[in-house]
mmCIF file of C-alpha atoms and ligand atoms in Angstrom:
data_model
loop_
_atom_site.group_PDB
_atom_site.id
_atom_site.type_symbol
_atom_site.label_atom_id
_atom_site.label_comp_id
_atom_site.label_asym_id
_atom_site.label_seq_id
_atom_site.Cartn_x
_atom_site.Cartn_y
_atom_site.Cartn_z
ATOM 1 C CA MET C 980 123.306 -62.321 112.926
ATOM 2 C CA THR C 981 125.792 -64.681 110.818
ATOM 3 C CA ASP C 982 124.814 -67.598 109.027
ATOM 4 C CA PRO C 983 126.080 -70.134 111.442
ATOM 5 C CA GLN C 984 123.921 -68.534 114.472
ATOM 6 C CA LEU C 985 120.890 -68.294 111.768
ATOM 7 C CA ASP C 986 121.062 -71.916 110.746
ATOM 8 C CA ALA C 987 121.153 -72.824 114.553
ATOM 9 C CA VAL C 988 117.936 -70.540 114.770
ATOM 10 C CA GLN C 989 116.555 -72.843 111.933
ATOM 11 C CA ALA C 990 117.975 -76.016 113.557
ATOM 12 C CA GLN C 991 116.584 -75.447 116.935
ATOM 13 C CA ALA C 992 112.984 -73.888 115.885
ATOM 14 C CA LEU C 993 112.614 -77.095 113.228
ATOM 15 C CA ASP C 994 113.412 -79.366 116.273
ATOM 16 C CA ASP C 995 111.119 -78.294 118.356
ATOM 17 C CA ILE C 996 108.107 -77.888 116.094
ATOM 18 C CA SER C 997 108.785 -81.676 115.396
ATOM 19 C CA ALA C 998 108.885 -82.400 119.036
ATOM 20 C CA ALA C 999 105.749 -80.654 119.432
ATOM 21 C CA ARG C 1000 103.074 -83.671 120.625
ATOM 22 C CA THR C 1001 100.183 -81.178 120.858
ATOM 23 C CA LEU C 1002 98.743 -78.491 119.107
ATOM 24 C CA ALA C 1003 99.072 -76.239 122.112
ATOM 25 C CA GLU C 1004 103.224 -77.189 122.436
ATOM 26 C CA LEU C 1005 103.388 -76.131 118.941
ATOM 27 C CA GLU C 1006 101.631 -72.539 119.481
ATOM 28 C CA ALA C 1007 104.510 -72.341 122.473
ATOM 29 C CA ALA C 1008 107.570 -73.212 119.678
ATOM 30 C CA ARG C 1009 105.470 -70.583 117.037
ATOM 31 C CA VAL C 1010 105.790 -67.864 119.670
ATOM 32 C CA ALA C 1011 109.107 -68.692 120.655
ATOM 33 C CA HIS C 1012 110.871 -68.979 117.272
ATOM 34 C CA THR C 1013 108.457 -66.439 115.140
ATOM 35 C CA GLY C 1014 106.942 -64.321 117.738
ATOM 36 C CA ARG C 1015 107.707 -60.517 118.399
ATOM 37 C CA ARG C 1016 110.447 -61.467 121.006
ATOM 38 C CA SER C 1017 112.231 -64.544 119.225
ATOM 39 C CA PRO C 1018 115.495 -64.186 117.443
ATOM 40 C CA LEU C 1019 114.446 -64.520 114.331
ATOM 41 C CA ALA C 1020 112.088 -61.593 114.712
ATOM 42 C CA THR C 1021 114.601 -59.538 116.082
ATOM 43 C CA THR C 1022 117.137 -60.201 113.202
ATOM 44 C CA LEU C 1023 114.449 -59.476 111.161
ATOM 45 C CA ALA C 1024 113.671 -56.307 113.053
ATOM 46 C CA GLY C 1025 117.473 -54.887 113.079
ATOM 47 C CA ILE C 1026 118.265 -55.569 109.024
ATOM 48 C CA GLY C 1027 117.661 -51.958 108.547
ATOM 49 C CA ALA C 1028 120.377 -50.716 111.294
ATOM 50 C CA LEU C 1029 122.989 -52.665 110.130
ATOM 51 C CA PRO C 1030 125.332 -51.618 107.404
ATOM 52 C CA PRO C 1031 123.904 -51.156 103.804
ATOM 53 C CA GLU C 1032 126.749 -53.812 102.425
ATOM 54 C CA ARG C 1033 125.175 -56.463 104.638
ATOM 55 C CA ARG C 1034 121.746 -55.766 104.538
ATOM 56 C CA GLY C 1035 120.776 -58.055 101.617
ATOM 57 C CA ALA C 1036 122.682 -61.099 102.570
ATOM 58 C CA VAL C 1037 121.576 -60.926 105.682
ATOM 59 C CA GLY C 1038 117.750 -60.043 105.186
ATOM 60 C CA LYS C 1039 117.950 -63.293 102.924
ATOM 61 C CA ALA C 1040 118.870 -65.594 104.808
ATOM 62 C CA ALA C 1041 116.670 -64.676 107.858
ATOM 63 C CA ASN C 1042 113.898 -64.442 105.441
ATOM 64 C CA ALA C 1043 114.573 -67.781 104.156
ATOM 65 C CA VAL C 1044 114.387 -69.056 107.572
ATOM 66 C CA ARG C 1045 111.273 -67.634 108.536
ATOM 67 C CA ARG C 1046 109.842 -69.270 105.531
ATOM 68 C CA ALA C 1047 111.505 -72.562 106.538
ATOM 69 C CA VAL C 1048 109.813 -72.156 109.950
ATOM 70 C CA GLU C 1049 106.816 -71.365 108.903
ATOM 71 C CA ALA C 1050 106.737 -74.079 106.436
ATOM 72 C CA ALA C 1051 107.457 -76.261 109.289
ATOM 73 C CA LEU C 1052 104.575 -74.916 111.519
ATOM 74 C CA ALA C 1053 102.092 -75.243 109.009
ATOM 75 C CA ALA C 1054 103.412 -78.768 108.516
ATOM 76 C CA ARG C 1055 103.467 -80.283 111.932
ATOM 77 C CA THR C 1056 99.365 -77.923 112.494
ATOM 78 C CA GLU C 1057 97.870 -80.098 110.108
ATOM 79 C CA GLU C 1058 99.664 -83.653 111.307
ATOM 80 C CA LEU C 1059 98.384 -82.691 114.676
ATOM 81 C CA GLU C 1060 94.978 -81.565 113.900
ATOM 82 C CA ALA C 1061 94.552 -84.736 111.683
ATOM 83 C CA GLU C 1062 96.072 -86.863 115.177
ATOM 84 C CA GLU C 1063 93.574 -85.200 117.147
ATOM 85 C CA LEU C 1064 90.886 -85.640 115.150
ATOM 86 C CA GLY C 1065 91.556 -88.953 114.594
ATOM 87 C CA ALA C 1066 92.091 -89.672 118.510
ATOM 88 C CA ALA C 1067 88.230 -87.842 119.224
ATOM 89 C CA LEU C 1068 86.707 -90.042 116.428
ATOM 90 C CA GLU C 1069 88.225 -93.578 118.376
ATOM 91 C CA ARG C 1070 86.980 -91.844 121.330
ATOM 92 C CA ASP C 1071 83.545 -91.642 120.610
ATOM 93 C CA THR C 1072 83.249 -94.701 118.543
ATOM 94 C CA THR C 1073 80.533 -96.642 118.048
ATOM 95 C CA ASP C 1074 80.387 -100.131 117.205
ATOM 96 C CA VAL C 1075 77.540 -100.462 115.024
ATOM 97 C CA THR C 1076 77.944 -104.380 114.576
ATOM 98 C CA LEU C 1077 76.931 -104.725 118.365
ATOM 99 C CA PRO C 1078 73.309 -105.940 118.826
ATOM 100 C CA GLY C 1079 70.388 -103.082 119.475
ATOM 101 C CA ASP C 1080 67.824 -103.154 122.236
ATOM 102 C CA PRO C 1081 65.273 -104.940 121.212
ATOM 103 C CA HIS C 1082 62.364 -102.764 120.775
ATOM 104 C CA PRO C 1083 59.333 -104.719 120.578
ATOM 105 C CA LEU C 1084 56.576 -103.797 118.044
ATOM 106 C CA GLY C 1085 53.004 -103.619 119.844
ATOM 107 C CA ALA C 1086 49.713 -104.850 118.496
ATOM 108 C CA LEU C 1087 45.954 -104.406 118.679
ATOM 109 C CA HIS C 1088 44.092 -105.971 121.760
ATOM 110 C CA PRO C 1089 42.586 -108.982 120.436
ATOM 111 C CA ILE C 1090 39.212 -106.977 121.790
ATOM 112 C CA THR C 1091 40.267 -104.226 120.168
ATOM 113 C CA GLN C 1092 40.876 -106.713 116.584
ATOM 114 C CA VAL C 1093 37.081 -107.799 116.726
ATOM 115 C CA ARG C 1094 35.405 -104.353 117.947
ATOM 116 C CA GLN C 1095 37.306 -102.891 114.268
ATOM 117 C CA GLU C 1096 36.086 -105.996 112.503
ATOM 118 C CA MET C 1097 32.330 -105.932 113.447
ATOM 119 C CA GLU C 1098 32.681 -102.166 112.865
ATOM 120 C CA ASP C 1099 33.925 -102.607 109.410
ATOM 121 C CA ILE C 1100 31.320 -105.193 108.883
ATOM 122 C CA LEU C 1101 28.481 -102.819 110.042
ATOM 123 C CA MET C 1102 30.502 -99.939 108.297
ATOM 124 C CA GLY C 1103 29.798 -101.718 105.024
ATOM 125 C CA LEU C 1104 25.862 -101.751 105.562
ATOM 126 C CA GLY C 1105 25.572 -97.914 105.658
ATOM 127 C CA TYR C 1106 26.466 -97.910 109.527
ATOM 128 C CA ARG C 1107 28.398 -95.098 111.178
ATOM 129 C CA VAL C 1108 30.681 -95.645 115.071
ATOM 130 C CA ALA C 1109 29.187 -93.372 117.467
ATOM 131 C CA ASP C 1110 30.351 -92.924 120.897
ATOM 132 C CA GLY C 1111 28.712 -92.195 124.312
ATOM 133 C CA PRO C 1112 29.442 -91.695 127.849
ATOM 134 C CA GLU C 1113 30.504 -94.479 130.271
ATOM 135 C CA VAL C 1114 29.465 -92.368 133.361
ATOM 136 C CA GLU C 1115 25.424 -91.866 132.679
ATOM 137 C CA THR C 1116 21.887 -91.109 133.925
ATOM 138 C CA ASP C 1117 19.345 -93.296 135.103
ATOM 139 C CA TRP C 1118 17.200 -91.333 132.576
ATOM 140 C CA HIS C 1119 19.467 -92.733 129.564
ATOM 141 C CA VAL C 1120 20.127 -95.560 131.076
ATOM 142 C CA PHE C 1121 16.883 -97.105 132.443
ATOM 143 C CA THR C 1122 13.885 -94.437 132.074
ATOM 144 C CA ALA C 1123 14.310 -93.677 127.869
ATOM 145 C CA LEU C 1124 14.920 -96.818 127.406
ATOM 146 C CA ASN C 1125 10.831 -97.867 128.948
ATOM 147 C CA THR C 1126 12.505 -99.099 131.962
ATOM 148 C CA PRO C 1127 10.146 -98.224 134.439
ATOM 149 C CA GLU C 1128 11.214 -97.184 138.290
ATOM 150 C CA GLY C 1129 11.268 -100.749 140.415
ATOM 151 C CA HIS C 1130 12.167 -102.567 137.294
ATOM 152 C CA PRO C 1131 14.951 -105.251 138.965
ATOM 153 C CA ALA C 1132 17.512 -103.639 136.629
ATOM 154 C CA ARG C 1133 17.701 -100.455 138.054
ATOM 155 C CA SER C 1134 18.715 -102.674 141.490
ATOM 156 C CA PRO C 1135 21.664 -101.335 143.256
ATOM 157 C CA SER C 1136 22.923 -105.121 143.384
ATOM 158 C CA ASP C 1137 23.438 -104.897 139.467
ATOM 159 C CA THR C 1138 24.530 -101.679 138.996
ATOM 160 C CA PHE C 1139 27.465 -99.511 140.232
ATOM 161 C CA PHE C 1140 25.987 -95.723 141.221
ATOM 162 C CA ILE C 1141 28.574 -93.201 141.715
ATOM 163 C CA ASP C 1142 29.186 -91.270 144.921
ATOM 164 C CA GLY C 1143 26.016 -92.981 146.182
ATOM 165 C CA ARG C 1144 23.890 -91.121 143.803
ATOM 166 C CA PRO C 1145 20.788 -92.465 142.429
ATOM 167 C CA ASP C 1146 20.680 -90.593 139.432
ATOM 168 C CA ARG C 1147 24.852 -91.052 138.277
ATOM 169 C CA LEU C 1148 25.766 -94.310 137.075
ATOM 170 C CA LEU C 1149 28.124 -96.702 135.144
ATOM 171 C CA ARG C 1150 26.444 -97.868 132.158
ATOM 172 C CA THR C 1151 25.366 -101.383 132.412
ATOM 173 C CA GLN C 1152 24.532 -101.236 128.265
ATOM 174 C CA THR C 1153 25.563 -99.301 125.548
ATOM 175 C CA SER C 1154 22.050 -98.835 124.663
ATOM 176 C CA PRO C 1155 21.816 -95.258 126.365
ATOM 177 C CA VAL C 1156 23.937 -94.496 123.128
ATOM 178 C CA GLN C 1157 20.665 -95.468 121.065
ATOM 179 C CA VAL C 1158 18.978 -92.733 123.523
ATOM 180 C CA ARG C 1159 21.722 -89.842 122.841
ATOM 181 C CA GLU C 1160 21.427 -90.517 119.019
ATOM 182 C CA MET C 1161 18.061 -90.662 118.725
ATOM 183 C CA GLN C 1162 17.499 -87.215 120.488
ATOM 184 C CA ARG C 1163 20.310 -85.116 118.116
ATOM 185 C CA SER C 1164 19.829 -86.512 115.094
ATOM 186 C CA GLU C 1165 16.781 -87.132 112.019
ATOM 187 C CA PRO C 1166 16.135 -90.199 110.858
ATOM 188 C CA PRO C 1167 17.405 -92.643 108.868
ATOM 189 C CA ILE C 1168 19.916 -93.294 112.080
ATOM 190 C CA TYR C 1169 22.121 -96.027 111.190
ATOM 191 C CA LEU C 1170 24.437 -96.854 113.931
ATOM 192 C CA VAL C 1171 26.899 -98.968 115.991
ATOM 193 C CA ALA C 1172 27.731 -97.939 119.330
ATOM 194 C CA PRO C 1173 30.320 -100.603 120.825
ATOM 195 C CA GLY C 1174 32.358 -99.790 124.032
ATOM 196 C CA PRO C 1175 32.839 -100.577 127.934
ATOM 197 C CA VAL C 1176 29.894 -101.417 130.277
ATOM 198 C CA TYR C 1177 29.646 -102.158 134.049
ATOM 199 C CA ARG C 1178 28.014 -104.702 136.196
ATOM 200 C CA ARG C 1179 28.052 -106.195 139.422
ATOM 201 C CA ASP C 1180 28.002 -109.692 138.291
ATOM 202 C CA ASP C 1181 29.297 -112.584 139.932
ATOM 203 C CA ILE C 1182 33.168 -112.694 138.869
ATOM 204 C CA ASP C 1183 33.805 -116.006 136.743
ATOM 205 C CA ALA C 1184 35.399 -117.203 133.687
ATOM 206 C CA THR C 1185 32.536 -115.954 131.780
ATOM 207 C CA HIS C 1186 31.640 -112.651 133.796
ATOM 208 C CA SER C 1187 34.135 -109.370 134.750
ATOM 209 C CA PRO C 1188 32.830 -106.702 136.211
ATOM 210 C CA MET C 1189 33.764 -104.519 132.864
ATOM 211 C CA PHE C 1190 33.229 -105.995 129.879
ATOM 212 C CA HIS C 1191 31.911 -104.557 126.132
ATOM 213 C CA GLN C 1192 29.242 -104.556 124.145
ATOM 214 C CA MET C 1193 28.191 -103.569 120.739
ATOM 215 C CA GLU C 1194 24.510 -101.752 119.944
ATOM 216 C CA GLY C 1195 23.405 -101.488 116.876
ATOM 217 C CA LEU C 1196 20.406 -99.058 116.270
ATOM 218 C CA ALA C 1197 18.666 -98.565 112.812
ATOM 219 C CA VAL C 1198 15.692 -95.993 112.509
ATOM 220 C CA ASP C 1199 13.935 -95.131 108.875
ATOM 221 C CA GLU C 1200 10.465 -95.613 107.309
ATOM 222 C CA GLY C 1201 9.243 -98.995 106.728
ATOM 223 C CA LEU C 1202 11.968 -101.289 109.034
ATOM 224 C CA THR C 1203 10.871 -104.514 110.019
ATOM 225 C CA LEU C 1204 11.927 -107.562 111.884
ATOM 226 C CA ALA C 1205 12.809 -109.168 108.277
ATOM 227 C CA HIS C 1206 15.385 -106.358 107.803
ATOM 228 C CA LEU C 1207 16.199 -107.009 111.134
ATOM 229 C CA LYS C 1208 16.974 -110.474 111.026
ATOM 230 C CA GLY C 1209 18.791 -109.981 107.788
ATOM 231 C CA THR C 1210 21.273 -108.191 109.132
ATOM 232 C CA MET C 1211 22.116 -110.453 111.948
ATOM 233 C CA LEU C 1212 22.476 -113.258 109.579
ATOM 234 C CA ARG C 1213 24.786 -111.114 107.258
ATOM 235 C CA PHE C 1214 26.689 -109.803 110.413
ATOM 236 C CA PHE C 1215 27.279 -113.446 112.021
ATOM 237 C CA ARG C 1216 28.127 -114.687 108.765
ATOM 238 C CA GLU C 1217 30.969 -112.450 107.863
ATOM 239 C CA LEU C 1218 32.357 -111.661 110.986
ATOM 240 C CA LEU C 1219 32.531 -116.110 111.914
ATOM 241 C CA GLY C 1220 31.617 -117.586 108.466
ATOM 242 C CA GLY C 1221 29.493 -118.175 105.771
ATOM 243 C CA GLU C 1222 27.947 -121.646 106.821
ATOM 244 C CA ARG C 1223 26.329 -120.027 109.780
ATOM 245 C CA GLU C 1224 22.571 -120.172 110.437
ATOM 246 C CA ILE C 1225 20.599 -118.025 112.902
ATOM 247 C CA LEU C 1226 17.530 -118.413 114.993
ATOM 248 C CA LEU C 1227 15.361 -115.740 116.194
ATOM 249 C CA GLN C 1228 14.152 -116.440 119.821
ATOM 250 C CA PRO C 1229 11.016 -114.735 121.250
ATOM 251 C CA HIS C 1230 12.338 -112.413 124.550
ATOM 252 C CA PHE C 1231 12.040 -109.692 126.839
ATOM 253 C CA PHE C 1232 14.054 -106.483 126.673
ATOM 254 C CA PRO C 1233 12.052 -103.306 127.993
ATOM 255 C CA PHE C 1234 12.593 -100.966 125.209
ATOM 256 C CA THR C 1235 11.905 -103.387 122.057
ATOM 257 C CA GLU C 1236 9.070 -104.945 121.370
ATOM 258 C CA PRO C 1237 8.907 -107.510 119.929
ATOM 259 C CA SER C 1238 12.191 -108.122 121.539
ATOM 260 C CA VAL C 1239 14.318 -111.584 120.600
ATOM 261 C CA ASP C 1240 17.699 -113.685 121.414
ATOM 262 C CA VAL C 1241 19.861 -113.698 118.496
ATOM 263 C CA GLN C 1242 21.608 -117.435 118.297
ATOM 264 C CA VAL C 1243 24.139 -118.292 116.166
ATOM 265 C CA SER C 1244 24.632 -122.223 114.908
ATOM 266 C CA TYR C 1245 27.835 -123.908 115.651
ATOM 267 C CA VAL C 1246 29.409 -127.276 114.997
ATOM 268 C CA ASP C 1247 32.232 -128.193 117.598
ATOM 269 C CA LYS C 1248 35.459 -130.531 116.748
ATOM 270 C CA SER C 1249 33.462 -133.432 117.373
ATOM 271 C CA GLY C 1250 30.373 -132.577 114.136
ATOM 272 C CA ARG C 1251 28.138 -131.522 116.817
ATOM 273 C CA THR C 1252 25.881 -128.755 116.612
ATOM 274 C CA GLY C 1253 23.840 -126.259 118.712
ATOM 275 C CA TRP C 1254 23.084 -123.056 119.030
ATOM 276 C CA LEU C 1255 24.823 -120.020 120.666
ATOM 277 C CA GLU C 1256 23.110 -117.089 122.084
ATOM 278 C CA LEU C 1257 25.313 -114.102 121.101
ATOM 279 C CA ALA C 1258 22.905 -110.868 120.721
ATOM 280 C CA GLY C 1259 19.851 -109.514 121.789
ATOM 281 C CA ALA C 1260 17.613 -107.591 119.574
ATOM 282 C CA GLY C 1261 14.139 -105.887 118.514
ATOM 283 C CA MET C 1262 12.124 -103.350 117.020
ATOM 284 C CA VAL C 1263 12.687 -100.526 118.846
ATOM 285 C CA ASP C 1264 9.357 -100.122 121.602
ATOM 286 C CA PRO C 1265 7.198 -97.111 120.039
ATOM 287 C CA ASN C 1266 7.740 -95.307 123.484
ATOM 288 C CA VAL C 1267 11.130 -95.182 123.169
ATOM 289 C CA LEU C 1268 11.088 -92.980 119.752
ATOM 290 C CA ARG C 1269 8.943 -90.667 121.337
ATOM 291 C CA TYR C 1270 11.145 -90.575 124.581
ATOM 292 C CA CYS C 1271 13.948 -89.423 122.076
ATOM 293 C CA GLY C 1272 11.334 -86.862 120.258
ATOM 294 C CA ILE C 1273 11.011 -88.919 116.803
ATOM 295 C CA ASP C 1274 7.900 -89.704 115.148
ATOM 296 C CA ALA C 1275 6.855 -93.013 115.799
ATOM 297 C CA GLU C 1276 4.011 -93.096 112.906
ATOM 298 C CA ARG C 1277 6.303 -92.784 110.527
ATOM 299 C CA TYR C 1278 9.160 -94.259 111.554
ATOM 300 C CA THR C 1279 10.069 -97.480 112.980
ATOM 301 C CA GLY C 1280 13.379 -99.293 113.902
ATOM 302 C CA PHE C 1281 15.329 -102.099 115.421
ATOM 303 C CA ALA C 1282 18.424 -101.967 117.340
ATOM 304 C CA PHE C 1283 20.801 -105.183 118.857
ATOM 305 C CA GLY C 1284 23.357 -105.836 121.423
ATOM 306 C CA CYS C 1285 25.831 -108.073 121.399
ATOM 307 C CA GLY C 1286 28.826 -108.986 124.072
ATOM 308 C CA LEU C 1287 32.114 -108.094 122.090
ATOM 309 C CA ASP C 1288 34.105 -109.812 124.650
ATOM 310 C CA ARG C 1289 32.056 -113.131 124.349
ATOM 311 C CA ILE C 1290 32.017 -113.270 120.588
ATOM 312 C CA ALA C 1291 35.986 -112.676 120.992
ATOM 313 C CA MET C 1292 36.401 -115.712 122.857
ATOM 314 C CA ILE C 1293 34.693 -118.088 120.553
ATOM 315 C CA ARG C 1294 36.209 -116.345 117.703
ATOM 316 C CA PHE C 1295 39.587 -116.678 118.878
ATOM 317 C CA GLY C 1296 39.104 -119.939 121.382
ATOM 318 C CA VAL C 1297 39.481 -118.077 124.395
ATOM 319 C CA PRO C 1298 38.343 -120.080 127.447
ATOM 320 C CA ASP C 1299 38.031 -117.684 130.224
ATOM 321 C CA LEU C 1300 37.026 -114.218 129.524
ATOM 322 C CA ARG C 1301 39.550 -112.956 132.154
ATOM 323 C CA LEU C 1302 42.549 -113.431 130.161
ATOM 324 C CA PHE C 1303 41.640 -110.274 128.208
ATOM 325 C CA PHE C 1304 41.912 -108.185 130.688
ATOM 326 C CA GLU C 1305 44.752 -109.385 132.345
ATOM 327 C CA ASN C 1306 47.239 -108.059 130.008
ATOM 328 C CA ASP C 1307 49.859 -110.788 130.400
ATOM 329 C CA LEU C 1308 52.359 -110.518 127.149
ATOM 330 C CA ARG C 1309 52.118 -114.152 126.590
ATOM 331 C CA PHE C 1310 48.508 -114.309 126.163
ATOM 332 C CA LEU C 1311 48.339 -111.298 124.469
ATOM 333 C CA GLU C 1312 51.759 -111.733 121.961
ATOM 334 C CA GLN C 1313 49.413 -114.884 120.579
ATOM 335 C CA PHE C 1314 46.863 -112.091 118.996
ATOM 336 C CA ALA C 1315 50.192 -109.983 117.108
HETATM 337 N N1 LIG H 2215 21.061 -103.730 125.943
HETATM 338 C C1 LIG H 2215 20.197 -105.110 126.257
HETATM 339 C C2 LIG H 2215 21.684 -106.317 126.986
HETATM 340 O O1 LIG H 2215 22.183 -105.668 127.454
HETATM 341 C C3 LIG H 2215 21.114 -105.809 124.427
HETATM 342 C C4 LIG H 2215 19.868 -105.109 123.497
HETATM 343 C C5 LIG H 2215 20.621 -104.298 122.830
HETATM 344 C C6 LIG H 2215 18.617 -105.812 123.564
HETATM 345 C C7 LIG H 2215 19.598 -103.423 121.894
HETATM 346 C C8 LIG H 2215 17.837 -105.415 122.426
HETATM 347 C C9 LIG H 2215 18.394 -104.223 121.379
HETATM 348 O O2 LIG H 2215 21.355 -107.325 127.382
#
């Protein structure tokens, strides 16, 4: 090939290279101008066959063309790669300034908040938290709690029985946890057992077929009603305010003797004072200790049970119990 021909080869190659719009087009240009069958390759391959006096000049010129073409290819490759990367980034752009999807924060249910507060107060007095099944046997809910057959509390109009079986029921109180815990541990026992209970109560603003109780049980040597009273006073003062007074009024529960109602003082907005009945309590009946395998000569105990939801209503000023169970966010958000 003559010099003018080589110039033309170079000019064509450089034109095609700069005209390539994509890496694929550039690859086609590379094959056409530097591939094995390209004029440049054939020229370089044919140098050996030339008369010796021409070899040097043609070789030099052809190699200069090859270097120029290769340099142009490298430069254009870099440009096109940068362009394609830019285009890809453009396509996949995320606009970080757009407002995100709202992600509301959850909060504890007001009943859970009150439950945890009650647990904390009693744990501060050395109690531990215990748990028991919601589907219970009539032995744990009634018999071992000194509630004989024929007692009105066992009536099907108060209790949800499971599959019509008289021995399987939804617990109507958290007191069976006392039984389970006394059966499996030795005094001293200090425990609280919060959880749901079920009764076929009329459904109105203060009753629901499911509600929550918290049971407390202390069994030790030398416990008396004075310990119960002191515990109740401390508990309700920490929960509802230090100015509260408590009053124990005689009552009846089958599994405590004596039994009391725990009343807590309140002052309403207009300054009127009164008493709220907030817990049932009493000294554990020795029969119950014996049912549970505890030495009733050596140990005494006291127990108390209160309605968690009722206390939450007072605590938060909620007028209707059912609001707690409807899961209406407009209500729940107020406790977040
Ligand atoms: N379990 C009783 C109730 O549901 C409350 C209670 C608990 C009373 C412990 C005395 C001792 O009414």
